[in-house]
Amino acid sequence: MSPRHPFPAFAKEFGPRGWNVFCTTDADGALVVHGVYCASLPMLCPEGRGLIVHVRTKPEAFGDLMRKHASALESHTTACGVCADVRGGAIRRALASLG
């Protein structure tokens, strides 16, 4: 991971769970943290359509919101036969992005 990563603790926490964490700024220049799941869920999975795979919020709200959505996605990909192979690929891609 780059020593210049803006949120190394979030990257270390969520990278091994299959998420890429980065930040941008909004129109007012305020910092916005993103968490993007590093895999697409299969379109054939109706339960997977309601899961959040891109979290975008203020830094102070990010950790709790990401934990909620990451846990939901992990539970789903563990239990769903259609989505079972997705998690491993997401984790590999997220960890590769950390360097």
mmCIF file of N, CA and C in Angstrom:
data_model
loop_
_atom_site.group_PDB
_atom_site.id
_atom_site.type_symbol
_atom_site.label_atom_id
_atom_site.label_comp_id
_atom_site.label_asym_id
_atom_site.label_seq_id
_atom_site.Cartn_x
_atom_site.Cartn_y
_atom_site.Cartn_z
ATOM 1 N N MET A 1 0.846 -1.175 0.000
ATOM 2 C CA MET A 1 0.000 0.000 0.000
ATOM 3 C C MET A 1 0.888 1.234 0.000
ATOM 4 N N SER A 2 0.465 2.209 -0.737
ATOM 5 C CA SER A 2 1.214 3.452 -0.808
ATOM 6 C C SER A 2 1.230 4.130 0.565
ATOM 7 N N PRO A 3 2.379 4.641 0.980
ATOM 8 C CA PRO A 3 2.425 5.363 2.253
ATOM 9 C C PRO A 3 1.605 6.653 2.203
ATOM 10 N N ARG A 4 1.181 7.032 0.999
ATOM 11 C CA ARG A 4 0.380 8.250 0.849
ATOM 12 C C ARG A 4 -1.121 7.960 0.816
ATOM 13 N N HIS A 5 -1.514 6.704 1.048
ATOM 14 C CA HIS A 5 -2.946 6.379 1.036
ATOM 15 C C HIS A 5 -3.637 7.244 2.089
ATOM 16 N N PRO A 6 -4.752 7.911 1.728
ATOM 17 C CA PRO A 6 -5.394 8.834 2.658
ATOM 18 C C PRO A 6 -6.046 8.155 3.866
ATOM 19 N N PHE A 7 -6.405 6.893 3.752
ATOM 20 C CA PHE A 7 -7.063 6.187 4.844
ATOM 21 C C PHE A 7 -6.506 4.764 4.967
ATOM 22 N N PRO A 8 -5.262 4.629 5.391
ATOM 23 C CA PRO A 8 -4.645 3.303 5.433
ATOM 24 C C PRO A 8 -5.377 2.322 6.351
ATOM 25 N N ALA A 9 -5.942 2.788 7.431
ATOM 26 C CA ALA A 9 -6.651 1.872 8.337
ATOM 27 C C ALA A 9 -7.867 1.267 7.636
ATOM 28 N N PHE A 10 -8.605 2.066 6.883
ATOM 29 C CA PHE A 10 -9.763 1.543 6.140
ATOM 30 C C PHE A 10 -9.306 0.577 5.045
ATOM 31 N N ALA A 11 -8.222 0.920 4.350
ATOM 32 C CA ALA A 11 -7.707 0.037 3.296
ATOM 33 C C ALA A 11 -7.282 -1.304 3.885
ATOM 34 N N LYS A 12 -6.633 -1.282 5.038
ATOM 35 C CA LYS A 12 -6.187 -2.521 5.691
ATOM 36 C C LYS A 12 -7.369 -3.336 6.208
ATOM 37 N N GLU A 13 -8.401 -2.665 6.668
ATOM 38 C CA GLU A 13 -9.578 -3.368 7.194
ATOM 39 C C GLU A 13 -10.431 -3.964 6.079
ATOM 40 N N PHE A 14 -10.662 -3.199 5.022
ATOM 41 C CA PHE A 14 -11.616 -3.639 4.002
ATOM 42 C C PHE A 14 -10.985 -4.270 2.767
ATOM 43 N N GLY A 15 -9.710 -4.044 2.508
ATOM 44 C CA GLY A 15 -9.043 -4.701 1.387
ATOM 45 C C GLY A 15 -9.122 -6.220 1.473
ATOM 46 N N PRO A 16 -8.787 -6.809 2.621
ATOM 47 C CA PRO A 16 -8.884 -8.267 2.745
ATOM 48 C C PRO A 16 -10.321 -8.795 2.699
ATOM 49 N N ARG A 17 -11.282 -7.891 2.706
ATOM 50 C CA ARG A 17 -12.693 -8.280 2.600
ATOM 51 C C ARG A 17 -13.221 -8.061 1.175
ATOM 52 N N GLY A 18 -12.332 -7.622 0.252
ATOM 53 C CA GLY A 18 -12.716 -7.484 -1.152
ATOM 54 C C GLY A 18 -13.086 -6.086 -1.602
ATOM 55 N N TRP A 19 -12.730 -5.075 -0.819
ATOM 56 C CA TRP A 19 -13.121 -3.702 -1.132
ATOM 57 C C TRP A 19 -11.902 -2.839 -1.422
ATOM 58 N N ASN A 20 -12.028 -1.947 -2.404
ATOM 59 C CA ASN A 20 -11.022 -0.945 -2.710
ATOM 60 C C ASN A 20 -11.493 0.355 -2.073
ATOM 61 N N VAL A 21 -10.626 0.995 -1.313
ATOM 62 C CA VAL A 21 -10.980 2.234 -0.614
ATOM 63 C C VAL A 21 -10.154 3.378 -1.201
ATOM 64 N N PHE A 22 -10.826 4.476 -1.514
ATOM 65 C CA PHE A 22 -10.147 5.655 -2.040
ATOM 66 C C PHE A 22 -10.963 6.887 -1.681
ATOM 67 N N CYS A 23 -10.443 8.063 -1.983
ATOM 68 C CA CYS A 23 -11.201 9.275 -1.672
ATOM 69 C C CYS A 23 -11.195 10.239 -2.849
ATOM 70 N N THR A 24 -12.203 11.077 -2.842
ATOM 71 C CA THR A 24 -12.349 12.161 -3.808
ATOM 72 C C THR A 24 -12.804 13.388 -3.021
ATOM 73 N N THR A 25 -13.062 14.450 -3.716
ATOM 74 C CA THR A 25 -13.675 15.622 -3.078
ATOM 75 C C THR A 25 -14.978 15.925 -3.793
ATOM 76 N N ASP A 26 -15.915 16.513 -3.056
ATOM 77 C CA ASP A 26 -17.183 16.892 -3.675
ATOM 78 C C ASP A 26 -17.064 18.295 -4.268
ATOM 79 N N ALA A 27 -18.163 18.838 -4.752
ATOM 80 C CA ALA A 27 -18.150 20.143 -5.420
ATOM 81 C C ALA A 27 -17.682 21.264 -4.496
ATOM 82 N N ASP A 28 -17.866 21.082 -3.184
ATOM 83 C CA ASP A 28 -17.451 22.099 -2.215
ATOM 84 C C ASP A 28 -16.036 21.873 -1.690
ATOM 85 N N GLY A 29 -15.374 20.842 -2.191
ATOM 86 C CA GLY A 29 -14.022 20.545 -1.759
ATOM 87 C C GLY A 29 -13.939 19.658 -0.522
ATOM 88 N N ALA A 30 -15.079 19.184 -0.039
ATOM 89 C CA ALA A 30 -15.084 18.315 1.141
ATOM 90 C C ALA A 30 -14.649 16.902 0.735
ATOM 91 N N LEU A 31 -13.942 16.254 1.631
ATOM 92 C CA LEU A 31 -13.446 14.906 1.379
ATOM 93 C C LEU A 31 -14.587 13.893 1.388
ATOM 94 N N VAL A 32 -14.575 12.987 0.414
ATOM 95 C CA VAL A 32 -15.563 11.912 0.302
ATOM 96 C C VAL A 32 -14.778 10.606 0.201
ATOM 97 N N VAL A 33 -15.131 9.636 1.049
ATOM 98 C CA VAL A 33 -14.461 8.339 1.021
ATOM 99 C C VAL A 33 -15.363 7.347 0.294
ATOM 100 N N HIS A 34 -14.748 6.527 -0.549
ATOM 101 C CA HIS A 34 -15.471 5.518 -1.318
ATOM 102 C C HIS A 34 -14.959 4.137 -0.945
ATOM 103 N N GLY A 35 -15.856 3.181 -0.945
ATOM 104 C CA GLY A 35 -15.508 1.780 -0.859
ATOM 105 C C GLY A 35 -16.216 1.086 -2.010
ATOM 106 N N VAL A 36 -15.466 0.419 -2.874
ATOM 107 C CA VAL A 36 -16.045 -0.242 -4.040
ATOM 108 C C VAL A 36 -15.681 -1.720 -3.978
ATOM 109 N N TYR A 37 -16.706 -2.574 -4.038
ATOM 110 C CA TYR A 37 -16.467 -4.012 -4.034
ATOM 111 C C TYR A 37 -15.801 -4.390 -5.342
ATOM 112 N N CYS A 38 -14.780 -5.203 -5.269
ATOM 113 C CA CYS A 38 -13.937 -5.499 -6.438
ATOM 114 C C CYS A 38 -14.434 -6.657 -7.286
ATOM 115 N N ALA A 39 -15.733 -6.851 -7.343
ATOM 116 C CA ALA A 39 -16.323 -7.876 -8.210
ATOM 117 C C ALA A 39 -17.778 -7.510 -8.462
ATOM 118 N N SER A 40 -18.277 -7.950 -9.588
ATOM 119 C CA SER A 40 -19.699 -7.770 -9.893
ATOM 120 C C SER A 40 -20.455 -9.005 -9.451
ATOM 121 N N LEU A 41 -21.622 -8.788 -8.869
ATOM 122 C CA LEU A 41 -22.471 -9.924 -8.508
ATOM 123 C C LEU A 41 -23.207 -10.398 -9.754
ATOM 124 N N PRO A 42 -23.406 -11.702 -9.889
ATOM 125 C CA PRO A 42 -24.092 -12.226 -11.071
ATOM 126 C C PRO A 42 -25.509 -11.664 -11.219
ATOM 127 N N MET A 43 -25.881 -11.327 -12.423
ATOM 128 C CA MET A 43 -27.225 -10.780 -12.676
ATOM 129 C C MET A 43 -28.324 -11.808 -12.394
ATOM 130 N N LEU A 44 -27.992 -13.092 -12.404
ATOM 131 C CA LEU A 44 -28.985 -14.132 -12.174
ATOM 132 C C LEU A 44 -29.377 -14.270 -10.706
ATOM 133 N N CYS A 45 -28.746 -13.524 -9.830
ATOM 134 C CA CYS A 45 -29.032 -13.623 -8.404
ATOM 135 C C CYS A 45 -29.977 -12.501 -7.980
ATOM 136 N N PRO A 46 -31.260 -12.807 -7.756
ATOM 137 C CA PRO A 46 -32.198 -11.751 -7.378
ATOM 138 C C PRO A 46 -31.902 -11.160 -6.006
ATOM 139 N N GLU A 47 -31.398 -11.965 -5.070
ATOM 140 C CA GLU A 47 -31.101 -11.441 -3.745
ATOM 141 C C GLU A 47 -29.906 -10.488 -3.772
ATOM 142 N N GLY A 48 -29.011 -10.697 -4.712
ATOM 143 C CA GLY A 48 -27.825 -9.863 -4.804
ATOM 144 C C GLY A 48 -28.084 -8.475 -5.348
ATOM 145 N N ARG A 49 -29.203 -8.281 -6.002
ATOM 146 C CA ARG A 49 -29.478 -6.981 -6.635
ATOM 147 C C ARG A 49 -29.654 -5.851 -5.638
ATOM 148 N N GLY A 50 -30.068 -6.145 -4.432
ATOM 149 C CA GLY A 50 -30.279 -5.092 -3.439
ATOM 150 C C GLY A 50 -29.060 -4.789 -2.589
ATOM 151 N N LEU A 51 -27.981 -5.516 -2.787
ATOM 152 C CA LEU A 51 -26.788 -5.298 -1.982
ATOM 153 C C LEU A 51 -26.005 -4.090 -2.482
ATOM 154 N N ILE A 52 -25.399 -3.386 -1.562
ATOM 155 C CA ILE A 52 -24.622 -2.193 -1.891
ATOM 156 C C ILE A 52 -23.185 -2.603 -2.200
ATOM 157 N N VAL A 53 -22.685 -2.208 -3.367
ATOM 158 C CA VAL A 53 -21.314 -2.529 -3.767
ATOM 159 C C VAL A 53 -20.461 -1.271 -3.951
ATOM 160 N N HIS A 54 -21.047 -0.099 -3.716
ATOM 161 C CA HIS A 54 -20.301 1.167 -3.749
ATOM 162 C C HIS A 54 -20.823 2.047 -2.620
ATOM 163 N N VAL A 55 -19.970 2.268 -1.649
ATOM 164 C CA VAL A 55 -20.308 3.140 -0.513
ATOM 165 C C VAL A 55 -19.595 4.465 -0.742
ATOM 166 N N ARG A 56 -20.318 5.547 -0.543
ATOM 167 C CA ARG A 56 -19.761 6.889 -0.739
ATOM 168 C C ARG A 56 -20.290 7.759 0.385
ATOM 169 N N THR A 57 -19.396 8.256 1.244
ATOM 170 C CA THR A 57 -19.863 9.070 2.370
ATOM 171 C C THR A 57 -18.718 9.889 2.963
ATOM 172 N N LYS A 58 -19.026 10.651 3.988
ATOM 173 C CA LYS A 58 -18.036 11.459 4.693
ATOM 174 C C LYS A 58 -17.114 10.544 5.508
ATOM 175 N N PRO A 59 -15.887 10.965 5.724
ATOM 176 C CA PRO A 59 -14.945 10.115 6.460
ATOM 177 C C PRO A 59 -15.454 9.655 7.827
ATOM 178 N N GLU A 60 -16.123 10.510 8.558
ATOM 179 C CA GLU A 60 -16.568 10.147 9.907
ATOM 180 C C GLU A 60 -17.682 9.095 9.921
ATOM 181 N N ALA A 61 -18.383 8.928 8.820
ATOM 182 C CA ALA A 61 -19.458 7.934 8.745
ATOM 183 C C ALA A 61 -19.024 6.658 8.021
ATOM 184 N N PHE A 62 -17.855 6.687 7.420
ATOM 185 C CA PHE A 62 -17.449 5.605 6.524
ATOM 186 C C PHE A 62 -17.289 4.254 7.210
ATOM 187 N N GLY A 63 -16.564 4.187 8.296
ATOM 188 C CA GLY A 63 -16.261 2.911 8.935
ATOM 189 C C GLY A 63 -17.497 2.101 9.281
ATOM 190 N N ASP A 64 -18.435 2.708 9.986
ATOM 191 C CA ASP A 64 -19.655 1.989 10.389
ATOM 192 C C ASP A 64 -20.492 1.581 9.177
ATOM 193 N N LEU A 65 -20.622 2.478 8.212
ATOM 194 C CA LEU A 65 -21.418 2.170 7.021
ATOM 195 C C LEU A 65 -20.765 1.044 6.211
ATOM 196 N N MET A 66 -19.450 1.092 6.069
ATOM 197 C CA MET A 66 -18.751 0.035 5.334
ATOM 198 C C MET A 66 -18.870 -1.305 6.047
ATOM 199 N N ARG A 67 -18.745 -1.309 7.372
ATOM 200 C CA ARG A 67 -18.868 -2.574 8.102
ATOM 201 C C ARG A 67 -20.233 -3.203 7.880
ATOM 202 N N LYS A 68 -21.256 -2.370 7.867
ATOM 203 C CA LYS A 68 -22.621 -2.861 7.640
ATOM 204 C C LYS A 68 -22.748 -3.512 6.257
ATOM 205 N N HIS A 69 -22.314 -2.804 5.217
ATOM 206 C CA HIS A 69 -22.474 -3.312 3.854
ATOM 207 C C HIS A 69 -21.507 -4.459 3.548
ATOM 208 N N ALA A 70 -20.295 -4.397 4.076
ATOM 209 C CA ALA A 70 -19.344 -5.488 3.868
ATOM 210 C C ALA A 70 -19.856 -6.773 4.520
ATOM 211 N N SER A 71 -20.414 -6.660 5.706
ATOM 212 C CA SER A 71 -20.956 -7.847 6.390
ATOM 213 C C SER A 71 -22.119 -8.448 5.615
ATOM 214 N N ALA A 72 -22.999 -7.599 5.103
ATOM 215 C CA ALA A 72 -24.147 -8.085 4.319
ATOM 216 C C ALA A 72 -23.667 -8.809 3.059
ATOM 217 N N LEU A 73 -22.688 -8.248 2.404
ATOM 218 C CA LEU A 73 -22.164 -8.854 1.180
ATOM 219 C C LEU A 73 -21.445 -10.170 1.476
ATOM 220 N N GLU A 74 -20.680 -10.201 2.566
ATOM 221 C CA GLU A 74 -19.997 -11.433 2.955
ATOM 222 C C GLU A 74 -20.993 -12.537 3.296
ATOM 223 N N SER A 75 -22.030 -12.183 4.035
ATOM 224 C CA SER A 75 -23.052 -13.182 4.386
ATOM 225 C C SER A 75 -23.702 -13.742 3.131
ATOM 226 N N HIS A 76 -24.032 -12.858 2.211
ATOM 227 C CA HIS A 76 -24.690 -13.281 0.980
ATOM 228 C C HIS A 76 -23.781 -14.181 0.139
ATOM 229 N N THR A 77 -22.546 -13.741 -0.095
ATOM 230 C CA THR A 77 -21.663 -14.511 -0.967
ATOM 231 C C THR A 77 -21.238 -15.833 -0.329
ATOM 232 N N THR A 78 -21.348 -15.940 0.970
ATOM 233 C CA THR A 78 -21.060 -17.198 1.649
ATOM 234 C C THR A 78 -22.225 -18.175 1.496
ATOM 235 N N ALA A 79 -23.458 -17.659 1.530
ATOM 236 C CA ALA A 79 -24.649 -18.508 1.520
ATOM 237 C C ALA A 79 -25.231 -18.778 0.130
ATOM 238 N N CYS A 80 -24.971 -17.919 -0.831
ATOM 239 C CA CYS A 80 -25.610 -18.007 -2.149
ATOM 240 C C CYS A 80 -24.778 -18.853 -3.117
ATOM 241 N N GLY A 81 -25.381 -19.882 -3.661
ATOM 242 C CA GLY A 81 -24.688 -20.726 -4.619
ATOM 243 C C GLY A 81 -24.317 -20.000 -5.897
ATOM 244 N N VAL A 82 -25.139 -19.042 -6.313
ATOM 245 C CA VAL A 82 -24.872 -18.296 -7.549
ATOM 246 C C VAL A 82 -23.680 -17.348 -7.366
ATOM 247 N N CYS A 83 -23.539 -16.799 -6.171
ATOM 248 C CA CYS A 83 -22.509 -15.783 -5.913
ATOM 249 C C CYS A 83 -21.286 -16.330 -5.171
ATOM 250 N N ALA A 84 -21.246 -17.627 -4.949
ATOM 251 C CA ALA A 84 -20.200 -18.225 -4.107
ATOM 252 C C ALA A 84 -18.782 -17.952 -4.596
ATOM 253 N N ASP A 85 -18.568 -17.872 -5.896
ATOM 254 C CA ASP A 85 -17.215 -17.683 -6.417
ATOM 255 C C ASP A 85 -16.780 -16.224 -6.496
ATOM 256 N N VAL A 86 -17.680 -15.315 -6.211
ATOM 257 C CA VAL A 86 -17.397 -13.890 -6.373
ATOM 258 C C VAL A 86 -16.415 -13.367 -5.328
ATOM 259 N N ARG A 87 -16.581 -13.795 -4.104
ATOM 260 C CA ARG A 87 -15.813 -13.219 -3.003
ATOM 261 C C ARG A 87 -14.309 -13.416 -3.158
ATOM 262 N N GLY A 88 -13.879 -14.616 -3.528
ATOM 263 C CA GLY A 88 -12.447 -14.877 -3.684
ATOM 264 C C GLY A 88 -11.793 -13.957 -4.700
ATOM 265 N N GLY A 89 -12.471 -13.745 -5.820
ATOM 266 C CA GLY A 89 -11.933 -12.849 -6.844
ATOM 267 C C GLY A 89 -11.869 -11.413 -6.369
ATOM 268 N N ALA A 90 -12.884 -10.982 -5.635
ATOM 269 C CA ALA A 90 -12.893 -9.613 -5.105
ATOM 270 C C ALA A 90 -11.729 -9.409 -4.147
ATOM 271 N N ILE A 91 -11.500 -10.386 -3.299
ATOM 272 C CA ILE A 91 -10.400 -10.281 -2.340
ATOM 273 C C ILE A 91 -9.054 -10.223 -3.059
ATOM 274 N N ARG A 92 -8.852 -11.077 -4.043
ATOM 275 C CA ARG A 92 -7.591 -11.059 -4.804
ATOM 276 C C ARG A 92 -7.363 -9.703 -5.469
ATOM 277 N N ARG A 93 -8.398 -9.159 -6.090
ATOM 278 C CA ARG A 93 -8.242 -7.861 -6.776
ATOM 279 C C ARG A 93 -7.997 -6.726 -5.776
ATOM 280 N N ALA A 94 -8.700 -6.745 -4.662
ATOM 281 C CA ALA A 94 -8.518 -5.679 -3.665
ATOM 282 C C ALA A 94 -7.108 -5.735 -3.075
ATOM 283 N N LEU A 95 -6.636 -6.923 -2.742
ATOM 284 C CA LEU A 95 -5.300 -7.042 -2.181
ATOM 285 C C LEU A 95 -4.233 -6.661 -3.197
ATOM 286 N N ALA A 96 -4.442 -6.990 -4.468
ATOM 287 C CA ALA A 96 -3.486 -6.600 -5.507
ATOM 288 C C ALA A 96 -3.393 -5.078 -5.624
ATOM 289 N N SER A 97 -4.510 -4.400 -5.397
ATOM 290 C CA SER A 97 -4.502 -2.934 -5.499
ATOM 291 C C SER A 97 -3.760 -2.293 -4.329
ATOM 292 N N LEU A 98 -3.589 -3.026 -3.237
ATOM 293 C CA LEU A 98 -2.859 -2.475 -2.095
ATOM 294 C C LEU A 98 -1.351 -2.553 -2.274
ATOM 295 N N GLY A 99 -0.935 -3.361 -3.245
ATOM 296 C CA GLY A 99 0.485 -3.444 -3.569
ATOM 297 C C GLY A 99 1.249 -4.309 -2.686
#
